[in-house]
Short mmCIF file of C-alpha atoms and ligand atoms in Angstrom, two decimals:
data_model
loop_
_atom_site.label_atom_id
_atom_site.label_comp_id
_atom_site.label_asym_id
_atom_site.label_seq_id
_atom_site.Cartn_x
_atom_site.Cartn_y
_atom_site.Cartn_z
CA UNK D 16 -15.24 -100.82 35.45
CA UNK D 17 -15.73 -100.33 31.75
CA UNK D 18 -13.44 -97.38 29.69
CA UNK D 19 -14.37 -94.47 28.44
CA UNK D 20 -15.93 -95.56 25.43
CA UNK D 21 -15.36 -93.17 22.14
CA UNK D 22 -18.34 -91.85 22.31
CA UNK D 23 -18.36 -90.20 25.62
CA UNK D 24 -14.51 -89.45 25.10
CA UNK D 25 -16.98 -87.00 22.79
CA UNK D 26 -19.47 -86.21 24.65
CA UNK D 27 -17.52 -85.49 27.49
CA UNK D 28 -14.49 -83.33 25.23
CA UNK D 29 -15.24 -80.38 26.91
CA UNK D 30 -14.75 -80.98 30.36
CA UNK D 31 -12.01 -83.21 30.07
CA UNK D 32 -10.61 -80.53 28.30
CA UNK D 33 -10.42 -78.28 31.54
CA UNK D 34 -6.66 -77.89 32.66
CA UNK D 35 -5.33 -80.65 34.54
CA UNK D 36 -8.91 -82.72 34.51
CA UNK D 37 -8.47 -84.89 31.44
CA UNK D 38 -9.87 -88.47 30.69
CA UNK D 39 -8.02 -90.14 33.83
CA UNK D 40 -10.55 -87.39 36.06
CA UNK D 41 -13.34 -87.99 33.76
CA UNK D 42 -13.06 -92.56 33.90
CA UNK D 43 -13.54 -91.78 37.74
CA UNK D 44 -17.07 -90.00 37.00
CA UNK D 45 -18.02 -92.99 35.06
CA UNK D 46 -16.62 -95.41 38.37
CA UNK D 47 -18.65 -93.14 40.52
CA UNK D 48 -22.11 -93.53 42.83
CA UNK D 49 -23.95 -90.85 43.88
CA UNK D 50 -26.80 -90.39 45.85
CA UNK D 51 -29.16 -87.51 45.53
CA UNK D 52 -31.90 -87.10 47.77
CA UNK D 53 -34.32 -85.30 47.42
CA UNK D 54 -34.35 -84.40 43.76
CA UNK D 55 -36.56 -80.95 44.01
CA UNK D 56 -35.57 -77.44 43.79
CA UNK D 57 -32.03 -78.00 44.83
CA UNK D 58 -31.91 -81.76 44.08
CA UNK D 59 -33.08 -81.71 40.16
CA UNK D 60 -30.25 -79.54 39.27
CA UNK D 61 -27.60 -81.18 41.26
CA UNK D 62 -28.91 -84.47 39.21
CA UNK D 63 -29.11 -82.74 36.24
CA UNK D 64 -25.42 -81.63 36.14
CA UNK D 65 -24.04 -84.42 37.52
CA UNK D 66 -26.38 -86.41 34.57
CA UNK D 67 -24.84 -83.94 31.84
CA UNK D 68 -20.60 -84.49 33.71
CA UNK D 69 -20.94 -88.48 33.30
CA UNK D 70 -21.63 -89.57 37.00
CA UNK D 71 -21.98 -93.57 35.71
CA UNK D 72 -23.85 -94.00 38.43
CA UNK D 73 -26.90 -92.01 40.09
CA UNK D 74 -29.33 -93.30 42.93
CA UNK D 75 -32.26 -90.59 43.27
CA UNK D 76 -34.74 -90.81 46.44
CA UNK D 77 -37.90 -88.10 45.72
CA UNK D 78 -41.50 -89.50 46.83
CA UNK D 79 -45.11 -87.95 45.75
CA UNK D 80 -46.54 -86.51 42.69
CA UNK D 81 -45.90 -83.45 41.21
CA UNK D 82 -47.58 -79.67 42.10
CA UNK D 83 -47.90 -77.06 40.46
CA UNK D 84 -46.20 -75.00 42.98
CA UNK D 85 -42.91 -77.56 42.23
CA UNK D 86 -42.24 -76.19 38.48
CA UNK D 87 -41.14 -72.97 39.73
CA UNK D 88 -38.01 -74.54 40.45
CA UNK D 89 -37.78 -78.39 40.65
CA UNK D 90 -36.15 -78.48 36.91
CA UNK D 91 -36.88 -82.17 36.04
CA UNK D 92 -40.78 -81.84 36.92
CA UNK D 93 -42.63 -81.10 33.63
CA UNK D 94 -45.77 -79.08 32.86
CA UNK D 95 -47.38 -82.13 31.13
CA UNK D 96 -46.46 -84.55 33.99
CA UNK D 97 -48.51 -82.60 37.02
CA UNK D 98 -50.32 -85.28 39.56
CA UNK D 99 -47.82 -87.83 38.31
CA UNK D 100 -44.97 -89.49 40.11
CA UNK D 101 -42.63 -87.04 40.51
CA UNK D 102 -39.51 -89.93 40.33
CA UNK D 103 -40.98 -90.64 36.96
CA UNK D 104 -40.41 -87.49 35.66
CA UNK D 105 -37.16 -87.24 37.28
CA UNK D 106 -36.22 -90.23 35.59
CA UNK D 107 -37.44 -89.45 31.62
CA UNK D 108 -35.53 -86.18 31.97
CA UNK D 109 -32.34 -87.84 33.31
CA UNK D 110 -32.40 -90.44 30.67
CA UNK D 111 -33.61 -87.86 27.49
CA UNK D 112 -30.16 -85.94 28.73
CA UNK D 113 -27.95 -88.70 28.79
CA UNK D 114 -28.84 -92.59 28.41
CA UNK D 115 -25.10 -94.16 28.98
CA UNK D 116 -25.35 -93.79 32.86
CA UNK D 117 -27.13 -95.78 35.22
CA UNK D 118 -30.12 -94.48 37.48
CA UNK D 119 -31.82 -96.00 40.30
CA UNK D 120 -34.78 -94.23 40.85
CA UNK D 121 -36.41 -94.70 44.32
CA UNK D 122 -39.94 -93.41 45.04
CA UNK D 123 -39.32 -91.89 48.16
CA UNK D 124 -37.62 -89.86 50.71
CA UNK D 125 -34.83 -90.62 52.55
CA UNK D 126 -36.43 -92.55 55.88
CA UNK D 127 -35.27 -94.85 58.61
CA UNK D 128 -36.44 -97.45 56.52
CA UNK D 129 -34.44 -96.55 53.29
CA UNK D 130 -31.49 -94.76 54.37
CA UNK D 131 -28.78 -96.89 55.08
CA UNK D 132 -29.26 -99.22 52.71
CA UNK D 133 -29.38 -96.23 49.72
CA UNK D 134 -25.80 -93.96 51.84
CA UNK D 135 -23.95 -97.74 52.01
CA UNK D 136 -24.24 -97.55 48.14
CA UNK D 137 -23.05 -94.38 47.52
CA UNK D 138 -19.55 -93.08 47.18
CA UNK D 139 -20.71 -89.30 47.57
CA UNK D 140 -24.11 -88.11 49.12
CA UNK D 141 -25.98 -85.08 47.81
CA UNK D 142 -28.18 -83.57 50.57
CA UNK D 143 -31.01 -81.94 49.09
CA UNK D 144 -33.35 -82.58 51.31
CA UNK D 145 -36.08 -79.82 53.17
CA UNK D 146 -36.35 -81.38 56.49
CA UNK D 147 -33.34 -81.61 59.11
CA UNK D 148 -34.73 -85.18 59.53
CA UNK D 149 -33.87 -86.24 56.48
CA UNK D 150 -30.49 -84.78 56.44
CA UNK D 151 -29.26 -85.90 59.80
CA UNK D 152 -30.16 -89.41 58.64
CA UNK D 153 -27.79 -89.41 55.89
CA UNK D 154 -24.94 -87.84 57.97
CA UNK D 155 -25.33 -90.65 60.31
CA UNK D 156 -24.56 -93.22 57.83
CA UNK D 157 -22.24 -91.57 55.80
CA UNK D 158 -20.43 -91.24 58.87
CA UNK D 159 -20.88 -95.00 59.45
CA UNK D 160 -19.57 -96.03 55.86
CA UNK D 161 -17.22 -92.78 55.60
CA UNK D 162 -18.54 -91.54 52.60
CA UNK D 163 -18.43 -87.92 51.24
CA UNK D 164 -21.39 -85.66 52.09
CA UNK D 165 -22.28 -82.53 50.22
CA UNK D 166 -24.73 -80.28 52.17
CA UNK D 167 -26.28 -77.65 49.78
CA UNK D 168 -29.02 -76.10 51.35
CA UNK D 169 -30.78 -72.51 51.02
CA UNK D 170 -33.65 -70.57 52.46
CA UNK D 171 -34.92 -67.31 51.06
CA UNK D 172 -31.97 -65.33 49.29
CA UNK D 173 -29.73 -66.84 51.40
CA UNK D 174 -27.69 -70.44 50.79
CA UNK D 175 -24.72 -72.52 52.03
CA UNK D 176 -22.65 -75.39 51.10
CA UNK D 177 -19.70 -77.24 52.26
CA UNK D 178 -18.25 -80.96 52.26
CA UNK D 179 -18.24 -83.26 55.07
CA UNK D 180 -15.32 -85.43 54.94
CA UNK D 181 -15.85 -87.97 58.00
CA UNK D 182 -13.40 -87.89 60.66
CA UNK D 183 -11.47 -84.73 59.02
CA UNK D 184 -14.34 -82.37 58.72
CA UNK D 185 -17.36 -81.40 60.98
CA UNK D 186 -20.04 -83.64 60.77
CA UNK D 187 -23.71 -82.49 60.06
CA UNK D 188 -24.03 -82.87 63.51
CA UNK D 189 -21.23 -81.15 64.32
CA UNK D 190 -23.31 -78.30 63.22
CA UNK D 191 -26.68 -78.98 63.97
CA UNK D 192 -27.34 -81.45 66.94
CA UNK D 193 -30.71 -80.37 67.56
CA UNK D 194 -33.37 -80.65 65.04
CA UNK D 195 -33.95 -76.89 64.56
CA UNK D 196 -37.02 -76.28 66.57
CA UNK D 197 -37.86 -72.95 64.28
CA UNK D 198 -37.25 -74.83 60.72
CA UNK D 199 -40.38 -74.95 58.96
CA UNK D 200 -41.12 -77.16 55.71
CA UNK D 201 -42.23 -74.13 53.96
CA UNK D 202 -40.36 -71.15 52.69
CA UNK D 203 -39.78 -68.64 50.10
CA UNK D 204 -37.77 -69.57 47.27
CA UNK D 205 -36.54 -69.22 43.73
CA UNK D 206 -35.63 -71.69 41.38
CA UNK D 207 -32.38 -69.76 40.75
CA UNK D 208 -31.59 -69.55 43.92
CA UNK D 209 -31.85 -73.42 44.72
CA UNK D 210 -30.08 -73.80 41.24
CA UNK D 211 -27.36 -71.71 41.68
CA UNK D 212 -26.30 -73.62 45.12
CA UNK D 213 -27.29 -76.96 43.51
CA UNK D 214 -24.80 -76.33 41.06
CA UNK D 215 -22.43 -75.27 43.47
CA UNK D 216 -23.15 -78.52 45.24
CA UNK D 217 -22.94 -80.59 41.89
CA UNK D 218 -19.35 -79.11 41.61
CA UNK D 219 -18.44 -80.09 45.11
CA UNK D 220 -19.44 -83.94 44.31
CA UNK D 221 -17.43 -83.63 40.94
CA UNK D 222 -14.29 -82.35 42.63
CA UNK D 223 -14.09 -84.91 45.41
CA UNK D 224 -15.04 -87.58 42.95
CA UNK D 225 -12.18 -87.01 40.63
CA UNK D 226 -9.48 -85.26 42.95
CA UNK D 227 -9.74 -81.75 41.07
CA UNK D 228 -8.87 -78.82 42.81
CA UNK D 229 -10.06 -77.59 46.63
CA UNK D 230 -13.35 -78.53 47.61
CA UNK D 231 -14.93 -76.67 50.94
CA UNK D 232 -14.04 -79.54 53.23
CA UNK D 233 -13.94 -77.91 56.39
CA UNK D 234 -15.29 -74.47 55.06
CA UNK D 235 -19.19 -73.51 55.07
CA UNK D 236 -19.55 -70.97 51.61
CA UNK D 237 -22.36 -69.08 53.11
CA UNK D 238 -23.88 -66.76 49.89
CA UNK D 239 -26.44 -64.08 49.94
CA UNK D 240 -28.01 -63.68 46.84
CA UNK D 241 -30.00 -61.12 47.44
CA UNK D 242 -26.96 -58.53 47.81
CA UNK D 243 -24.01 -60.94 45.90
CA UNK D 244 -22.04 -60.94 49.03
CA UNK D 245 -20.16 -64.43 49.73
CA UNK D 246 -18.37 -65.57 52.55
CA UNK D 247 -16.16 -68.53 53.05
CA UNK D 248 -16.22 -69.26 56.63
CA UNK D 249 -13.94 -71.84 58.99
CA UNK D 250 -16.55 -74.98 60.81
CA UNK D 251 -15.61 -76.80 63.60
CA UNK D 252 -16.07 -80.39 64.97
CA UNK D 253 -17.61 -80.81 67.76
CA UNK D 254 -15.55 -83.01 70.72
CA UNK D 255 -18.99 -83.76 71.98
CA UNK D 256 -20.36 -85.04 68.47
CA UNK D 257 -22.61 -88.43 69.33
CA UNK D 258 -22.05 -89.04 65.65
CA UNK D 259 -18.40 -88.68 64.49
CA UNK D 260 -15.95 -87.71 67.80
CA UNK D 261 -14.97 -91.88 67.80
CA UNK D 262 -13.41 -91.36 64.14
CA UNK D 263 -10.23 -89.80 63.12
CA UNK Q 27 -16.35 -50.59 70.20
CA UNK Q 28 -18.12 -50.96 67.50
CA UNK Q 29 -19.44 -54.55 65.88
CA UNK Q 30 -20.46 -54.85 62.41
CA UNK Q 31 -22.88 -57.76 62.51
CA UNK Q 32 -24.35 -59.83 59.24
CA UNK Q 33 -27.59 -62.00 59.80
CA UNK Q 34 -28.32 -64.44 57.93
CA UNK Q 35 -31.43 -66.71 57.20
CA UNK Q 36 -34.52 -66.25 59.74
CA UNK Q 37 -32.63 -64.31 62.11
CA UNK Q 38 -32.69 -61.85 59.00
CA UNK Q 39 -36.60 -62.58 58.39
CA UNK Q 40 -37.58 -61.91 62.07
CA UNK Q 41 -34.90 -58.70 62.10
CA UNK Q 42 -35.73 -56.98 58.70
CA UNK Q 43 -32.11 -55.87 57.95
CA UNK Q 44 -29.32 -58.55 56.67
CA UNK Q 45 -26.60 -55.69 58.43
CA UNK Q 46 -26.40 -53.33 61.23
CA UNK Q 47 -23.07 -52.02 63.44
CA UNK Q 48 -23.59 -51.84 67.06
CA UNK Q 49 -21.91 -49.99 69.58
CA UNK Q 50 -21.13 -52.55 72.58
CA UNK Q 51 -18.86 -52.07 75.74
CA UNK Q 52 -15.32 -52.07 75.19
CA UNK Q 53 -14.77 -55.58 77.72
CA UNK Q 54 -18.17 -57.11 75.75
CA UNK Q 55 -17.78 -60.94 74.81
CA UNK Q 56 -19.93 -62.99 72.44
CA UNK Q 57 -23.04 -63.69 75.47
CA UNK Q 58 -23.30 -60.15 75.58
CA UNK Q 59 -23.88 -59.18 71.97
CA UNK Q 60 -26.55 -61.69 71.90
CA UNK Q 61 -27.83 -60.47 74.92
CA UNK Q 62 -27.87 -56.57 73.02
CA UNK Q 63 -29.20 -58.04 69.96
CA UNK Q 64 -32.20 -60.14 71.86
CA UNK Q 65 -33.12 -56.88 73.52
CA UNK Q 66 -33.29 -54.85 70.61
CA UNK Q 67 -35.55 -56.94 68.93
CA UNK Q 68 -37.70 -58.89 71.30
CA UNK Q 69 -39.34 -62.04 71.60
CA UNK Q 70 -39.51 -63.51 68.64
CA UNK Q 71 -35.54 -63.15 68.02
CA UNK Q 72 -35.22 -64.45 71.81
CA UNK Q 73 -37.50 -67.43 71.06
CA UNK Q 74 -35.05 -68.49 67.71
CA UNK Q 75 -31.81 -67.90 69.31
CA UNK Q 76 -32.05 -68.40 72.65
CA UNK Q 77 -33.24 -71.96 75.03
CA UNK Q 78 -35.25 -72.21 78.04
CA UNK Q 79 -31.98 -71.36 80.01
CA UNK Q 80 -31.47 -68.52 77.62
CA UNK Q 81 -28.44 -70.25 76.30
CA UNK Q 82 -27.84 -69.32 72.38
CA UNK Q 83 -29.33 -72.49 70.89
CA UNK Q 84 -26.70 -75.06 69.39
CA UNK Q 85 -27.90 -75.36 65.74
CA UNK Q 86 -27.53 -70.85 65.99
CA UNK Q 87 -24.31 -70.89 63.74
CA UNK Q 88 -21.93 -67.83 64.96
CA UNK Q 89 -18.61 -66.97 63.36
CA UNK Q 90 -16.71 -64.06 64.48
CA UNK Q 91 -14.52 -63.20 61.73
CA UNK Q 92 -14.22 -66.03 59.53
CA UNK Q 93 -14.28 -68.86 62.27
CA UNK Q 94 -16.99 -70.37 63.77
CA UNK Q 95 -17.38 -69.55 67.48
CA UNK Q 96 -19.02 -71.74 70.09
CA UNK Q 97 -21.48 -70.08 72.92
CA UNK Q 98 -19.28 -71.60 75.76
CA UNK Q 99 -15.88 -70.93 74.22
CA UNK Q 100 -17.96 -67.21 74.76
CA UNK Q 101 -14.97 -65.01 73.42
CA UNK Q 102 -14.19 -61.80 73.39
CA UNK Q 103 -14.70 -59.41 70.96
CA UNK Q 104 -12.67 -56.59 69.96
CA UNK Q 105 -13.57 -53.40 68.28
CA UNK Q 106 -14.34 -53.13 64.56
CA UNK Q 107 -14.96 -57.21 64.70
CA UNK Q 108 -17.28 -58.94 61.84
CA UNK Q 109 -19.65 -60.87 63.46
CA UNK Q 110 -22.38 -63.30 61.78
CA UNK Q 111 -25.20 -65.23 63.06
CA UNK Q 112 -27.16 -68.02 61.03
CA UNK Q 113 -30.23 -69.70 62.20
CA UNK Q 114 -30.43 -73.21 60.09
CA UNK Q 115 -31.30 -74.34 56.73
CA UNK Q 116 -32.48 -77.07 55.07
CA UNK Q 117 -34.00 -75.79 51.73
CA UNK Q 118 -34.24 -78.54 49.90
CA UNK Q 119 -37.32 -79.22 47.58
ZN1 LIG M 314 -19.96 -84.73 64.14
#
């Protein structure tokens, strides 16, 4: 892998300059793949910080064009791009923020066809995605290739996050190993609500990329932002779990 | 004893409060707070938290305290306890 080159010893000053992070943290951002799927309300700002920290390496999964009821909060959709590709725009904004990382820019959701293939290339997984389909697919392979998952997710006022860790931490199916009969694809949201746990999230994938500080392996941060009340809470694996109880 | 119980997600759509305290028999365990809190507010709470064999559904996160609690550990709960129940999200795009 290349060194930090002078210029993003610059761009990067700032954060490096954060107590015991320093250029050592910030070379293993640049040596880092993440995955980000989907790249919408939750998903565009995770990619969009993890862009602007020096991630060298980001594969993004987000199919269809874009809506007008997107730009309330899916941040890398643009006004002047509606009915267009919605990866499109996800890339130009990327790149306008920062052009010395690499983006692979897939133009569609994470499926049975695409999944393994995109997880197996990832050191970290950000799961963004709206449908419990979706998610339980990526926990299944980053359980196969033990990766890091980082499960931001938020309905209403109300959000979570935590870090799966593969054989030390719940799984997503730990958790959830049912699809959730009463999860619709719908539901009421604001942009700074899906930001504010995306950014969250983007910190998890930073912190367990370069070794900084505790992450929430093993802890579900459960927030309601409708009151500003936040709750760290202890998760269990499950014995039982058809996905992860073979790995230690 | 008394409960002080948080809901979170669509168990707080389909209640209409995010916090209530109950009052709940002094030898109560986990089954029967659910049990007091389907009761209270009918079918539609039943239909989210509960199976066909009126078992709390798996993917129904419940923490008593700050640990997560499984239905068939089914513990007991003791007076002035926190107790939380999230249905599942997955918001997303
Ligand atoms: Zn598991």
């Amino acid at each position: 892998m290349a060194d930090l080159t002078d210029h993003e010893l610059a761009r990067y000053e700032w954060q490096i300059d954060t107590p015991g992070f320093g250029p050592e943290r910030q070379q293993l951002l640049k040596d880092a793949t993440v995955l980000v799927s989907r790249v919408g309300g939750v998903g565009s700002v995770v990619a969009y910080e993890l862009a602007a920290a020096g991630i060298g390496n980001l594969i993004l999964a987000h199919g269809g064009n874009i809506k007008p009821s997107d730009l309330n909060r899916q941040l890398l959709m643009t006004h002047e791009a509606l009915g267009t590709p919605r990866i499109e725009s996800i890339e130009k904004r990327l790149k306008d923020l920062n052009p010395h990382i690499n983006l692979s820019c897939v133009n569609a959701n994470i499926n049975s066809d695409n999944a393994e293939e995109l997880v197996k290339q990832a050191d970290v997984v950000v799961d963004c995605a709206p449908l419990f389909e979706e998610r339980i697919l990526m926990n299944k392979y980053v359980v196969k290739y033990n990766k890091i998952l980082v499960e931001a997710a938020m309905y209403d006022m109300d959000a979570q996050v935590t870090t799966i860790v593969p054989g030390k931490t719940p799984c997503l199916n730990c958790l959830f190993p049912e699809i959730p009969p009463a999860w619709k694809r719908k539901f009421p949201v604001f942009g700074a609500t899906s930001g504010t746990i995306a950014c969250m999230g983007a910190l998890e994938a930073i912190k367990c990329i370069s070794n900084y500080g505790d992450t929430l392996a093993g802890k579900l941060l459960l927030c309601n932002f409708h009151d500003m009340e936040f709750t760290k809470v202890k998760i269990k694996r499950d014995p039982q779990c058809p996905v992860c109880k073979h790995i230690s | 004893m008394k409960i002080h119980l948080t809901y979170m997600a669509q168990i707080k759509t389909i209640i209409g409060i995010g916090k209530e305290t109950v009052e709940i028999d002094d030898s109560a365990h986990a089954q029967d707070l659910i049990n007091l809190i389907c009761d209270k507010y009918g079918a539609d709470l039943e239909k989210l938290l509960l199976d066909d064999n009126k078992r709390l559904r798996r993917v129904i996160l419940l923490f008593l305290g700050d640990e997560q609690c499984f239905w068939d550990d089914n513990p007991a709960l003791t007076d002035q306890q926190q107790v939380t129940f999230m249905s599942p999200i997955a918001g997303g795009a």
